[in-house]
Short mmCIF file of N, CA, C and O in Angstrom, two decimals:
data_model
loop_
_atom_site.label_atom_id
_atom_site.label_comp_id
_atom_site.label_asym_id
_atom_site.label_seq_id
_atom_site.Cartn_x
_atom_site.Cartn_y
_atom_site.Cartn_z
N MET A 1 0.87 -1.16 -0.06
CA MET A 1 0.03 -0.05 -0.05
C MET A 1 0.81 1.25 0.04
O MET A 1 1.72 1.32 0.78
N ILE A 2 0.77 2.21 -0.90
CA ILE A 2 1.61 3.23 -0.85
C ILE A 2 0.29 4.33 -0.53
O ILE A 2 -0.64 4.76 -1.13
N LEU A 3 0.71 5.31 0.72
CA LEU A 3 -0.24 6.02 1.21
C LEU A 3 0.41 7.53 0.63
O LEU A 3 1.37 8.01 0.94
N LEU A 4 -0.67 8.02 -0.13
CA LEU A 4 -0.02 9.30 -0.87
C LEU A 4 -1.17 10.59 -0.21
O LEU A 4 -1.74 11.15 -0.75
N VAL A 5 -1.12 10.40 1.18
CA VAL A 5 -1.70 11.52 1.68
C VAL A 5 -0.91 11.90 2.94
O VAL A 5 0.00 11.09 3.28
N LYS A 6 -0.98 13.49 2.82
CA LYS A 6 -0.12 14.08 4.02
C LYS A 6 -0.91 13.99 5.20
O LYS A 6 -1.72 14.47 5.33
N LEU A 7 -0.05 13.45 6.29
CA LEU A 7 -0.44 13.57 7.77
C LEU A 7 0.28 14.16 8.60
O LEU A 7 1.74 14.29 8.43
N PRO A 8 -0.19 14.75 9.58
CA PRO A 8 0.39 15.63 10.49
C PRO A 8 1.03 14.69 11.87
O PRO A 8 1.57 15.40 12.75
N VAL A 9 0.98 13.46 11.68
CA VAL A 9 1.46 12.51 12.41
C VAL A 9 2.54 11.71 12.03
O VAL A 9 2.90 11.30 10.68
N ASN A 10 3.37 10.90 12.88
CA ASN A 10 4.39 9.94 12.32
C ASN A 10 3.64 8.71 11.75
O ASN A 10 2.57 8.15 12.36
N CYS A 11 4.32 7.96 10.78
CA CYS A 11 3.72 6.63 10.27
C CYS A 11 5.03 6.01 10.02
O CYS A 11 6.17 6.26 9.66
N LEU A 12 4.64 4.54 10.25
CA LEU A 12 5.40 3.45 9.81
C LEU A 12 4.67 2.54 9.05
O LEU A 12 3.60 2.11 9.14
N LEU A 13 5.31 2.21 7.67
CA LEU A 13 5.04 1.22 6.80
C LEU A 13 5.81 0.09 6.72
O LEU A 13 6.83 0.24 6.68
N PHE A 14 5.14 -1.20 6.59
CA PHE A 14 5.82 -2.40 6.41
C PHE A 14 4.73 -3.21 5.96
O PHE A 14 3.74 -3.63 6.21
N ALA A 15 4.90 -3.69 4.52
CA ALA A 15 3.96 -4.38 3.67
C ALA A 15 2.68 -3.64 3.93
O ALA A 15 2.53 -2.74 3.17
N ASP A 16 1.63 -4.41 4.12
CA ASP A 16 0.37 -3.92 4.06
C ASP A 16 -0.08 -3.51 5.49
O ASP A 16 -1.32 -3.24 5.68
N ASP A 17 0.89 -3.05 6.27
CA ASP A 17 0.63 -2.53 7.68
C ASP A 17 1.00 -1.22 7.73
O ASP A 17 2.30 -0.66 7.26
N LEU A 18 0.22 -0.35 8.38
CA LEU A 18 0.29 0.92 8.76
C LEU A 18 0.47 1.34 10.29
O LEU A 18 -0.89 1.00 10.87
N LYS A 19 1.06 1.78 10.82
CA LYS A 19 0.95 2.46 12.14
C LYS A 19 1.25 3.86 12.22
O LYS A 19 2.21 4.33 11.57
N ILE A 20 0.23 4.46 12.81
CA ILE A 20 0.38 5.97 12.86
C ILE A 20 0.51 6.28 14.47
O ILE A 20 0.05 5.72 15.20
N TYR A 21 1.39 7.25 14.63
CA TYR A 21 1.70 7.64 15.94
C TYR A 21 2.04 9.22 16.27
O TYR A 21 2.50 9.93 15.21
N THR A 22 1.85 9.63 17.33
CA THR A 22 2.15 10.88 17.88
C THR A 22 2.19 11.29 19.13
O THR A 22 1.67 10.59 20.09
N ARG A 23 2.95 12.04 19.74
CA ARG A 23 3.13 12.49 21.28
C ARG A 23 1.41 13.24 21.39
O ARG A 23 1.07 13.92 20.71
N VAL A 24 1.07 12.71 22.59
CA VAL A 24 -0.42 13.35 23.05
C VAL A 24 -0.19 13.92 24.19
O VAL A 24 0.20 13.38 25.36
N HIS A 25 -0.34 15.38 24.34
CA HIS A 25 -0.23 15.97 25.42
C HIS A 25 -1.38 16.84 25.72
O HIS A 25 -1.53 17.47 26.64
N SER A 26 -2.34 16.59 24.88
CA SER A 26 -3.50 17.65 25.21
C SER A 26 -4.86 16.87 24.09
O SER A 26 -4.51 15.99 23.43
N THR A 27 -5.91 17.47 24.67
CA THR A 27 -7.10 16.97 23.72
C THR A 27 -7.02 17.55 22.00
O THR A 27 -7.33 16.65 21.41
N PHE A 28 -6.24 18.31 21.97
CA PHE A 28 -6.00 18.85 20.54
C PHE A 28 -5.00 17.85 20.01
O PHE A 28 -5.47 17.52 18.69
N ASP A 29 -4.17 17.33 20.40
CA ASP A 29 -3.28 16.20 19.97
C ASP A 29 -4.15 14.97 19.71
O ASP A 29 -3.88 14.02 18.49
N GLN A 30 -5.08 14.68 20.54
CA GLN A 30 -6.01 13.43 20.17
C GLN A 30 -6.84 13.69 19.15
O GLN A 30 -6.92 12.76 18.21
N GLN A 31 -7.24 15.04 18.85
CA GLN A 31 -8.25 15.27 17.74
C GLN A 31 -7.29 15.27 16.34
O GLN A 31 -8.00 14.84 15.19
N VAL A 32 -6.05 15.71 16.60
CA VAL A 32 -5.00 15.74 15.39
C VAL A 32 -5.07 14.16 14.87
O VAL A 32 -4.99 13.63 13.53
N LEU A 33 -4.76 13.26 15.73
CA LEU A 33 -4.53 11.96 15.61
C LEU A 33 -6.06 11.38 14.91
O LEU A 33 -5.72 10.43 13.96
N GLN A 34 -7.20 11.62 15.56
CA GLN A 34 -8.32 11.15 15.01
C GLN A 34 -8.61 11.76 13.60
O GLN A 34 -9.16 10.97 12.62
N ARG A 35 -8.24 12.94 13.20
CA ARG A 35 -8.51 13.58 12.10
C ARG A 35 -7.49 12.93 10.97
O ARG A 35 -8.12 12.58 9.86
N SER A 36 -6.22 12.50 11.56
CA SER A 36 -5.35 11.42 10.41
C SER A 36 -6.18 10.24 10.15
O SER A 36 -5.90 9.69 9.06
N LEU A 37 -6.71 9.68 11.29
CA LEU A 37 -7.40 8.53 10.89
C LEU A 37 -8.62 8.84 9.70
O LEU A 37 -8.70 7.78 8.82
N THR A 38 -9.03 9.72 9.99
CA THR A 38 -10.19 9.93 9.18
C THR A 38 -9.65 10.10 7.63
O THR A 38 -10.30 9.81 6.74
N ARG A 39 -8.53 10.93 7.57
CA ARG A 39 -7.92 11.07 6.17
C ARG A 39 -7.53 9.81 5.64
O ARG A 39 -7.66 9.64 4.21
N ILE A 40 -6.96 8.93 6.39
CA ILE A 40 -6.60 7.69 5.89
C ILE A 40 -7.68 6.82 5.43
O ILE A 40 -7.87 6.26 4.48
N GLU A 41 -8.85 7.04 6.18
CA GLU A 41 -10.10 6.18 5.96
C GLU A 41 -10.83 6.72 4.69
O GLU A 41 -11.20 6.09 3.77
N THR A 42 -10.83 8.22 4.45
CA THR A 42 -11.17 8.73 3.10
C THR A 42 -10.37 8.40 1.78
O THR A 42 -10.64 8.19 0.86
N TRP A 43 -8.93 8.43 2.12
CA TRP A 43 -8.19 8.03 0.95
C TRP A 43 -8.48 6.41 0.70
O TRP A 43 -8.52 6.10 -0.61
N CYS A 44 -8.60 5.73 1.72
CA CYS A 44 -8.68 4.27 1.13
C CYS A 44 -9.96 4.27 0.56
O CYS A 44 -10.34 3.26 -0.42
N ALA A 45 -11.22 4.93 0.90
CA ALA A 45 -12.46 4.72 0.36
C ALA A 45 -12.40 5.34 -1.19
O ALA A 45 -12.93 4.64 -2.00
N ALA A 46 -11.62 6.44 -1.44
CA ALA A 46 -11.16 7.00 -2.59
C ALA A 46 -10.48 5.94 -3.54
O ALA A 46 -10.60 6.01 -4.74
N ASN A 47 -9.75 5.10 -2.94
CA ASN A 47 -8.81 4.22 -3.91
C ASN A 47 -9.56 2.83 -3.62
O ASN A 47 -8.46 1.91 -4.21
N VAL A 48 -10.55 2.53 -3.28
CA VAL A 48 -11.37 1.38 -3.39
C VAL A 48 -10.37 0.38 -2.62
O VAL A 48 -10.15 -0.92 -2.81
N MET A 49 -9.93 0.82 -1.36
CA MET A 49 -9.32 -0.13 -0.29
C MET A 49 -9.83 -0.26 0.88
O MET A 49 -10.42 0.67 1.36
N GLU A 50 -9.97 -1.36 1.33
CA GLU A 50 -10.85 -1.53 2.54
C GLU A 50 -10.10 -1.86 3.62
O GLU A 50 -9.05 -2.53 3.83
N LEU A 51 -10.30 -1.05 4.63
CA LEU A 51 -9.46 -1.26 6.01
C LEU A 51 -10.18 -2.18 6.82
O LEU A 51 -11.38 -2.55 7.14
N ASN A 52 -9.47 -3.36 7.61
CA ASN A 52 -9.78 -4.12 8.35
C ASN A 52 -9.81 -3.76 9.74
O ASN A 52 -8.73 -3.83 10.56
N VAL A 53 -10.80 -3.08 10.28
CA VAL A 53 -11.00 -2.36 11.50
C VAL A 53 -10.94 -3.43 12.62
O VAL A 53 -10.13 -2.80 13.69
N SER A 54 -11.18 -4.58 12.29
CA SER A 54 -11.09 -5.63 13.44
C SER A 54 -9.64 -5.96 14.01
O SER A 54 -9.43 -6.22 14.92
N LYS A 55 -8.89 -5.50 13.06
CA LYS A 55 -7.41 -5.67 13.12
C LYS A 55 -6.73 -4.40 13.71
O LYS A 55 -5.39 -4.39 14.09
N CYS A 56 -7.38 -3.53 13.73
CA CYS A 56 -7.04 -1.90 14.39
C CYS A 56 -6.94 -1.98 15.72
O CYS A 56 -8.06 -2.53 16.54
N GLU A 57 -5.81 -1.62 16.41
CA GLU A 57 -5.74 -1.33 17.79
C GLU A 57 -5.20 -0.10 18.18
O GLU A 57 -4.46 0.45 17.48
N VAL A 58 -5.60 0.35 19.36
CA VAL A 58 -4.90 1.65 20.00
C VAL A 58 -4.01 1.30 21.11
O VAL A 58 -4.84 0.41 22.02
N VAL A 59 -3.07 1.73 21.55
CA VAL A 59 -2.31 1.59 22.65
C VAL A 59 -1.63 2.98 22.90
O VAL A 59 -1.22 3.59 22.14
N SER A 60 -1.52 3.31 24.22
CA SER A 60 -1.31 4.45 24.77
C SER A 60 0.05 4.21 25.36
O SER A 60 -0.08 3.65 26.63
N PHE A 61 1.30 4.57 25.09
CA PHE A 61 2.31 4.43 25.70
C PHE A 61 2.89 5.67 26.75
O PHE A 61 2.82 6.82 26.29
N SER A 62 2.76 5.27 27.72
CA SER A 62 3.09 6.52 29.01
C SER A 62 3.49 5.91 30.23
O SER A 62 2.85 4.74 30.45
N ARG A 63 4.21 6.22 31.03
CA ARG A 63 4.66 6.07 32.38
C ARG A 63 3.42 6.83 33.42
O ARG A 63 3.56 6.58 34.66
N SER A 64 2.79 7.53 32.86
CA SER A 64 1.92 8.43 33.73
C SER A 64 0.69 7.56 34.35
O SER A 64 0.22 6.69 33.48
N ARG A 65 0.29 7.61 35.46
CA ARG A 65 -0.83 6.89 36.01
C ARG A 65 -2.17 7.25 35.48
O ARG A 65 -2.88 6.55 35.39
N PHE A 66 -2.11 8.28 34.79
CA PHE A 66 -3.44 9.04 34.04
C PHE A 66 -3.31 9.63 32.64
O PHE A 66 -3.24 10.83 32.60
N PRO A 67 -2.62 8.55 31.69
CA PRO A 67 -2.61 8.94 30.60
C PRO A 67 -3.83 9.69 29.69
O PRO A 67 -4.75 9.07 30.20
N TYR A 68 -3.52 10.36 28.65
CA TYR A 68 -4.75 10.91 27.74
C TYR A 68 -5.43 9.73 27.28
O TYR A 68 -4.71 9.05 26.61
N ILE A 69 -6.74 9.54 27.49
CA ILE A 69 -7.41 8.41 26.73
C ILE A 69 -8.45 9.04 25.97
O ILE A 69 -9.40 9.84 26.36
N PHE A 70 -8.57 8.46 24.69
CA PHE A 70 -9.50 9.04 23.78
C PHE A 70 -10.18 7.87 22.99
O PHE A 70 -9.28 6.87 22.60
N ASP A 71 -11.37 8.08 22.49
CA ASP A 71 -11.89 6.84 21.79
C ASP A 71 -11.94 7.09 20.34
O ASP A 71 -12.64 7.75 19.88
N TYR A 72 -10.75 6.56 19.81
CA TYR A 72 -10.59 6.68 18.65
C TYR A 72 -11.28 5.76 17.34
O TYR A 72 -11.66 4.77 18.01
N ARG A 73 -11.78 6.44 16.30
CA ARG A 73 -12.84 5.69 15.54
C ARG A 73 -12.23 5.48 14.01
O ARG A 73 -11.80 6.31 13.56
N ILE A 74 -12.59 4.41 13.62
CA ILE A 74 -12.35 4.18 11.74
C ILE A 74 -13.88 3.91 11.24
O ILE A 74 -14.24 2.77 11.72
N ASN A 75 -14.09 4.31 10.20
CA ASN A 75 -15.76 4.03 9.59
C ASN A 75 -16.72 4.06 10.78
O ASN A 75 -17.73 3.28 10.58
N GLY A 76 -16.54 5.11 11.62
CA GLY A 76 -17.63 5.05 12.73
C GLY A 76 -17.51 3.92 13.69
O GLY A 76 -18.12 3.92 14.74
N LEU A 77 -16.52 2.68 13.75
CA LEU A 77 -16.27 1.95 14.62
C LEU A 77 -15.37 2.10 15.68
O LEU A 77 -14.15 2.59 15.16
N LEU A 78 -15.46 2.02 16.74
CA LEU A 78 -14.61 2.04 17.98
C LEU A 78 -13.26 1.27 17.95
O LEU A 78 -13.55 -0.04 17.83
N LEU A 79 -12.22 1.74 17.90
CA LEU A 79 -10.95 0.77 17.67
C LEU A 79 -10.65 0.28 19.18
O LEU A 79 -10.79 0.92 20.19
N ARG A 80 -10.45 -0.87 18.96
CA ARG A 80 -10.05 -1.55 20.36
C ARG A 80 -8.83 -1.18 21.08
O ARG A 80 -7.73 -0.96 20.66
N ARG A 81 -8.97 -0.68 22.37
CA ARG A 81 -7.69 -0.47 23.24
C ARG A 81 -7.11 -1.79 23.91
O ARG A 81 -7.71 -2.30 24.37
N VAL A 82 -5.74 -1.65 23.80
CA VAL A 82 -5.14 -2.89 24.33
C VAL A 82 -4.00 -2.34 25.23
O VAL A 82 -3.44 -1.04 25.14
N ASN A 83 -3.44 -3.00 26.24
CA ASN A 83 -2.45 -2.76 26.77
C ASN A 83 -0.78 -3.08 26.26
O ASN A 83 -0.04 -2.77 26.78
N SER A 84 -0.90 -4.00 25.26
CA SER A 84 0.56 -4.30 24.72
C SER A 84 0.41 -4.62 23.11
O SER A 84 -1.05 -4.92 22.82
N VAL A 85 1.09 -4.54 22.44
CA VAL A 85 0.98 -4.80 21.01
C VAL A 85 2.36 -5.52 20.75
O VAL A 85 3.22 -5.40 21.19
N LYS A 86 2.70 -6.39 19.98
CA LYS A 86 3.55 -7.18 19.28
C LYS A 86 3.62 -6.77 17.86
O LYS A 86 3.08 -6.64 16.71
N ASN A 87 5.23 -6.18 17.68
CA ASN A 87 5.55 -5.49 16.19
C ASN A 87 6.83 -6.23 16.26
O ASN A 87 7.90 -6.03 16.71
N LEU A 88 6.95 -6.88 14.92
CA LEU A 88 8.02 -7.50 14.44
C LEU A 88 8.76 -8.59 15.33
O LEU A 88 9.83 -8.51 15.69
N GLY A 89 7.73 -9.35 16.15
CA GLY A 89 8.50 -9.98 17.31
C GLY A 89 8.49 -9.54 18.51
O GLY A 89 9.03 -10.37 19.45
N VAL A 90 8.51 -8.31 18.80
CA VAL A 90 8.58 -7.74 20.03
C VAL A 90 7.46 -7.26 20.88
O VAL A 90 6.75 -6.54 19.90
N VAL A 91 7.36 -7.56 21.97
CA VAL A 91 6.15 -7.04 22.69
C VAL A 91 6.43 -5.73 23.30
O VAL A 91 7.31 -5.59 24.11
N PHE A 92 5.57 -4.57 23.13
CA PHE A 92 5.46 -3.52 23.55
C PHE A 92 4.49 -3.10 24.73
O PHE A 92 3.22 -3.32 23.95
N THR A 93 4.50 -2.89 26.00
CA THR A 93 3.46 -2.70 26.66
C THR A 93 3.15 -1.31 26.70
O THR A 93 4.14 -0.36 26.44
N SER A 94 1.99 -0.75 27.20
CA SER A 94 1.70 0.71 27.48
C SER A 94 2.66 1.38 28.32
O SER A 94 2.87 2.41 28.33
N THR A 95 3.29 0.33 29.50
CA THR A 95 4.33 1.23 30.36
C THR A 95 5.45 1.20 29.92
O THR A 95 6.59 1.37 30.60
N LEU A 96 6.05 0.47 28.62
CA LEU A 96 7.17 0.04 28.20
C LEU A 96 7.83 -0.62 29.04
O LEU A 96 9.19 -0.59 28.89
N ASP A 97 7.18 -1.65 29.87
CA ASP A 97 8.04 -2.59 30.59
C ASP A 97 8.34 -3.52 29.84
O ASP A 97 7.47 -4.54 29.16
N PRO A 98 9.72 -4.36 29.65
CA PRO A 98 10.20 -5.34 28.93
C PRO A 98 9.78 -6.74 29.43
O PRO A 98 10.08 -7.54 28.79
N LEU A 99 9.36 -6.69 30.70
CA LEU A 99 9.15 -8.01 31.36
C LEU A 99 8.15 -8.82 30.67
O LEU A 99 8.47 -10.15 30.57
N GLU A 100 7.08 -8.41 30.11
CA GLU A 100 6.16 -9.30 29.08
C GLU A 100 6.77 -9.69 27.96
O GLU A 100 6.73 -10.89 27.85
N HIS A 101 7.74 -9.10 27.24
CA HIS A 101 8.47 -9.57 25.98
C HIS A 101 9.46 -10.82 26.53
O HIS A 101 9.59 -11.81 26.06
N ILE A 102 10.09 -10.20 27.67
CA ILE A 102 11.25 -11.26 28.13
C ILE A 102 10.42 -12.54 28.53
O ILE A 102 10.87 -13.72 28.19
N ASP A 103 9.27 -12.56 29.36
CA ASP A 103 8.75 -13.69 29.86
C ASP A 103 8.17 -14.51 28.61
O ASP A 103 8.33 -15.86 28.69
N GLY A 104 7.72 -14.14 27.52
CA GLY A 104 7.33 -14.83 26.32
C GLY A 104 8.43 -15.44 25.77
O GLY A 104 8.31 -16.72 25.24
N VAL A 105 9.78 -14.55 25.56
CA VAL A 105 10.90 -15.34 24.96
C VAL A 105 11.47 -16.40 25.90
O VAL A 105 11.75 -17.72 25.08
N VAL A 106 11.51 -16.22 27.02
CA VAL A 106 11.86 -17.41 28.15
C VAL A 106 11.15 -18.55 27.92
O VAL A 106 11.49 -19.81 27.83
N SER A 107 9.80 -18.34 27.78
CA SER A 107 8.73 -19.41 27.96
C SER A 107 8.70 -20.12 26.70
O SER A 107 8.54 -21.30 26.67
N ARG A 108 8.81 -19.70 25.56
CA ARG A 108 9.04 -20.18 24.06
C ARG A 108 10.44 -21.25 24.20
O ARG A 108 10.58 -22.02 23.73
N ALA A 109 11.52 -20.55 24.96
CA ALA A 109 12.75 -21.53 24.92
C ALA A 109 12.45 -22.71 25.79
O ALA A 109 13.04 -23.67 25.52
N TYR A 110 11.87 -22.18 26.98
CA TYR A 110 11.63 -23.52 27.89
C TYR A 110 10.79 -24.49 27.39
O TYR A 110 10.98 -26.03 27.24
N SER A 111 9.91 -24.19 26.34
CA SER A 111 8.83 -25.22 25.74
C SER A 111 10.02 -26.12 24.74
O SER A 111 9.85 -27.25 24.35
N LEU A 112 10.68 -25.14 23.75
CA LEU A 112 11.41 -25.96 22.89
C LEU A 112 12.42 -26.74 23.51
O LEU A 112 12.71 -27.94 23.09
N LEU A 113 13.11 -26.35 24.74
CA LEU A 113 13.89 -27.14 25.40
C LEU A 113 13.08 -28.41 25.91
O LEU A 113 13.66 -29.86 26.02
N GLY A 114 11.93 -28.44 26.49
CA GLY A 114 11.07 -29.43 26.89
C GLY A 114 10.97 -30.61 25.53
O GLY A 114 10.89 -31.72 25.79
N PHE A 115 10.67 -30.02 24.53
CA PHE A 115 10.39 -30.56 23.19
C PHE A 115 11.74 -31.50 22.96
O PHE A 115 11.48 -32.69 22.59
N ILE A 116 12.67 -30.88 23.09
CA ILE A 116 14.18 -31.63 23.00
C ILE A 116 14.22 -32.59 23.72
O ILE A 116 14.50 -33.73 23.35
N MET A 117 14.00 -32.62 25.11
CA MET A 117 14.20 -33.40 26.11
C MET A 117 13.35 -34.64 25.55
O MET A 117 13.55 -35.77 26.20
N ARG A 118 12.12 -34.32 25.57
CA ARG A 118 11.22 -35.35 25.47
C ARG A 118 11.33 -36.09 23.97
O ARG A 118 11.19 -37.45 23.93
N SER A 119 11.94 -35.45 23.06
CA SER A 119 11.98 -36.32 21.72
C SER A 119 13.58 -37.09 21.79
O SER A 119 13.61 -37.68 20.79
N THR A 120 14.26 -36.78 22.75
CA THR A 120 15.54 -37.45 22.50
C THR A 120 16.03 -38.10 23.71
O THR A 120 17.29 -38.45 23.89
N ARG A 121 14.96 -38.80 24.37
CA ARG A 121 15.43 -39.68 25.47
C ARG A 121 16.21 -40.66 25.19
O ARG A 121 16.96 -41.18 25.94
N SER A 122 16.33 -41.27 24.01
CA SER A 122 17.08 -42.53 23.54
C SER A 122 18.40 -42.02 22.96
O SER A 122 19.27 -42.83 22.69
N PHE A 123 18.81 -40.73 22.88
CA PHE A 123 19.89 -40.05 22.40
C PHE A 123 21.00 -40.53 23.45
O PHE A 123 20.74 -40.31 24.70
N ARG A 124 22.21 -41.10 22.94
CA ARG A 124 23.33 -41.05 23.81
C ARG A 124 24.21 -40.30 23.70
O ARG A 124 25.19 -40.18 24.59
N SER A 125 24.39 -39.46 22.46
CA SER A 125 25.45 -38.52 22.04
C SER A 125 25.29 -37.03 23.09
O SER A 125 24.15 -36.49 22.57
N PRO A 126 25.95 -36.63 23.77
CA PRO A 126 25.61 -35.26 24.39
C PRO A 126 25.81 -34.40 23.33
O PRO A 126 25.18 -33.22 23.38
N GLN A 127 26.83 -34.64 22.25
CA GLN A 127 27.00 -33.64 21.17
C GLN A 127 25.82 -33.17 20.31
O GLN A 127 25.49 -32.21 20.06
N SER A 128 25.08 -34.29 20.22
CA SER A 128 23.58 -34.09 19.51
C SER A 128 22.83 -33.15 20.23
O SER A 128 22.10 -32.51 19.68
N LEU A 129 22.72 -33.49 21.49
CA LEU A 129 21.87 -32.45 22.27
C LEU A 129 22.49 -31.07 22.34
O LEU A 129 21.53 -30.18 22.17
N LEU A 130 23.93 -30.88 22.36
CA LEU A 130 24.23 -29.73 22.33
C LEU A 130 23.87 -29.01 20.87
O LEU A 130 23.51 -27.69 20.83
N ILE A 131 24.12 -29.63 19.89
CA ILE A 131 23.76 -29.10 18.48
C ILE A 131 22.15 -28.58 18.30
O ILE A 131 21.93 -27.53 17.80
N LEU A 132 21.17 -29.42 19.03
CA LEU A 132 19.69 -29.22 18.95
C LEU A 132 19.67 -27.96 19.80
O LEU A 132 19.04 -27.17 19.44
N TYR A 133 20.24 -27.96 21.05
CA TYR A 133 20.14 -26.71 22.02
C TYR A 133 20.53 -25.31 21.10
O TYR A 133 19.97 -24.31 20.93
N LYS A 134 21.78 -25.42 20.72
CA LYS A 134 22.35 -24.50 19.85
C LYS A 134 21.52 -23.92 18.58
O LYS A 134 21.68 -22.80 18.26
N THR A 135 21.13 -24.83 18.16
CA THR A 135 20.26 -24.83 16.92
C THR A 135 18.87 -24.21 16.96
O THR A 135 18.50 -23.17 16.28
N LEU A 136 18.32 -24.76 18.03
CA LEU A 136 16.69 -24.39 18.48
C LEU A 136 16.52 -23.21 19.63
O LEU A 136 15.72 -22.54 19.64
N VAL A 137 17.20 -23.60 20.63
CA VAL A 137 16.64 -22.81 21.88
C VAL A 137 17.66 -21.55 21.78
O VAL A 137 17.04 -20.62 22.04
N ARG A 138 18.73 -21.70 21.51
CA ARG A 138 19.48 -20.42 21.64
C ARG A 138 19.22 -19.43 20.88
O ARG A 138 19.32 -18.13 21.57
N PRO A 139 18.81 -19.40 19.72
CA PRO A 139 18.64 -18.30 18.93
C PRO A 139 17.35 -17.91 19.30
O PRO A 139 17.27 -16.36 19.17
N SER A 140 16.57 -18.64 19.87
CA SER A 140 15.19 -17.94 20.37
C SER A 140 15.48 -17.00 21.57
O SER A 140 14.64 -16.08 21.84
N LEU A 141 16.58 -17.19 22.35
CA LEU A 141 16.76 -16.20 23.39
C LEU A 141 17.55 -15.05 22.94
O LEU A 141 17.69 -14.05 23.73
N SER A 142 17.94 -14.96 21.80
CA SER A 142 18.78 -13.62 21.10
C SER A 142 17.35 -12.56 21.04
O SER A 142 18.01 -11.67 20.96
N MET A 143 16.36 -12.94 21.28
CA MET A 143 15.22 -11.99 20.98
C MET A 143 15.05 -11.11 22.41
O MET A 143 14.37 -10.18 22.41
N VAL A 144 15.74 -11.62 23.32
CA VAL A 144 15.82 -10.79 24.60
C VAL A 144 16.59 -9.27 24.40
O VAL A 144 16.15 -8.63 25.12
N ARG A 145 17.49 -9.66 23.75
CA ARG A 145 18.56 -8.21 23.72
C ARG A 145 17.76 -7.12 23.36
O ARG A 145 16.98 -6.71 22.52
#
């Protein structure tokens, strides 16, 4: 998707995925973000592109106890507000706490290790187990960095 519309907010495009974002310090900033969503909606309608609103989410990144909350809409439908999003394999929480991401990576590594241990009970060579660990488990842990 090539977006040929000027927006007063930041955009990230990857394949058919678009993320828009901006700092929100006031209700004016919230309205700017909503108007940007409306401009995208209008552009898509004019170019016969359908937005999958069910896949659209809103997350507010803030360490404040009371961040600005606004009900953003596309095609009149309220966008679902979430506390975390996964982007290119990395989990981002609304408080920017890395623990949810780390827990997920470690959990997947333990699952792989359990699979290896269950599947290789009859193996006699420690070298084979080491190769499986280095091939399957260790690369998944590199996602923590």
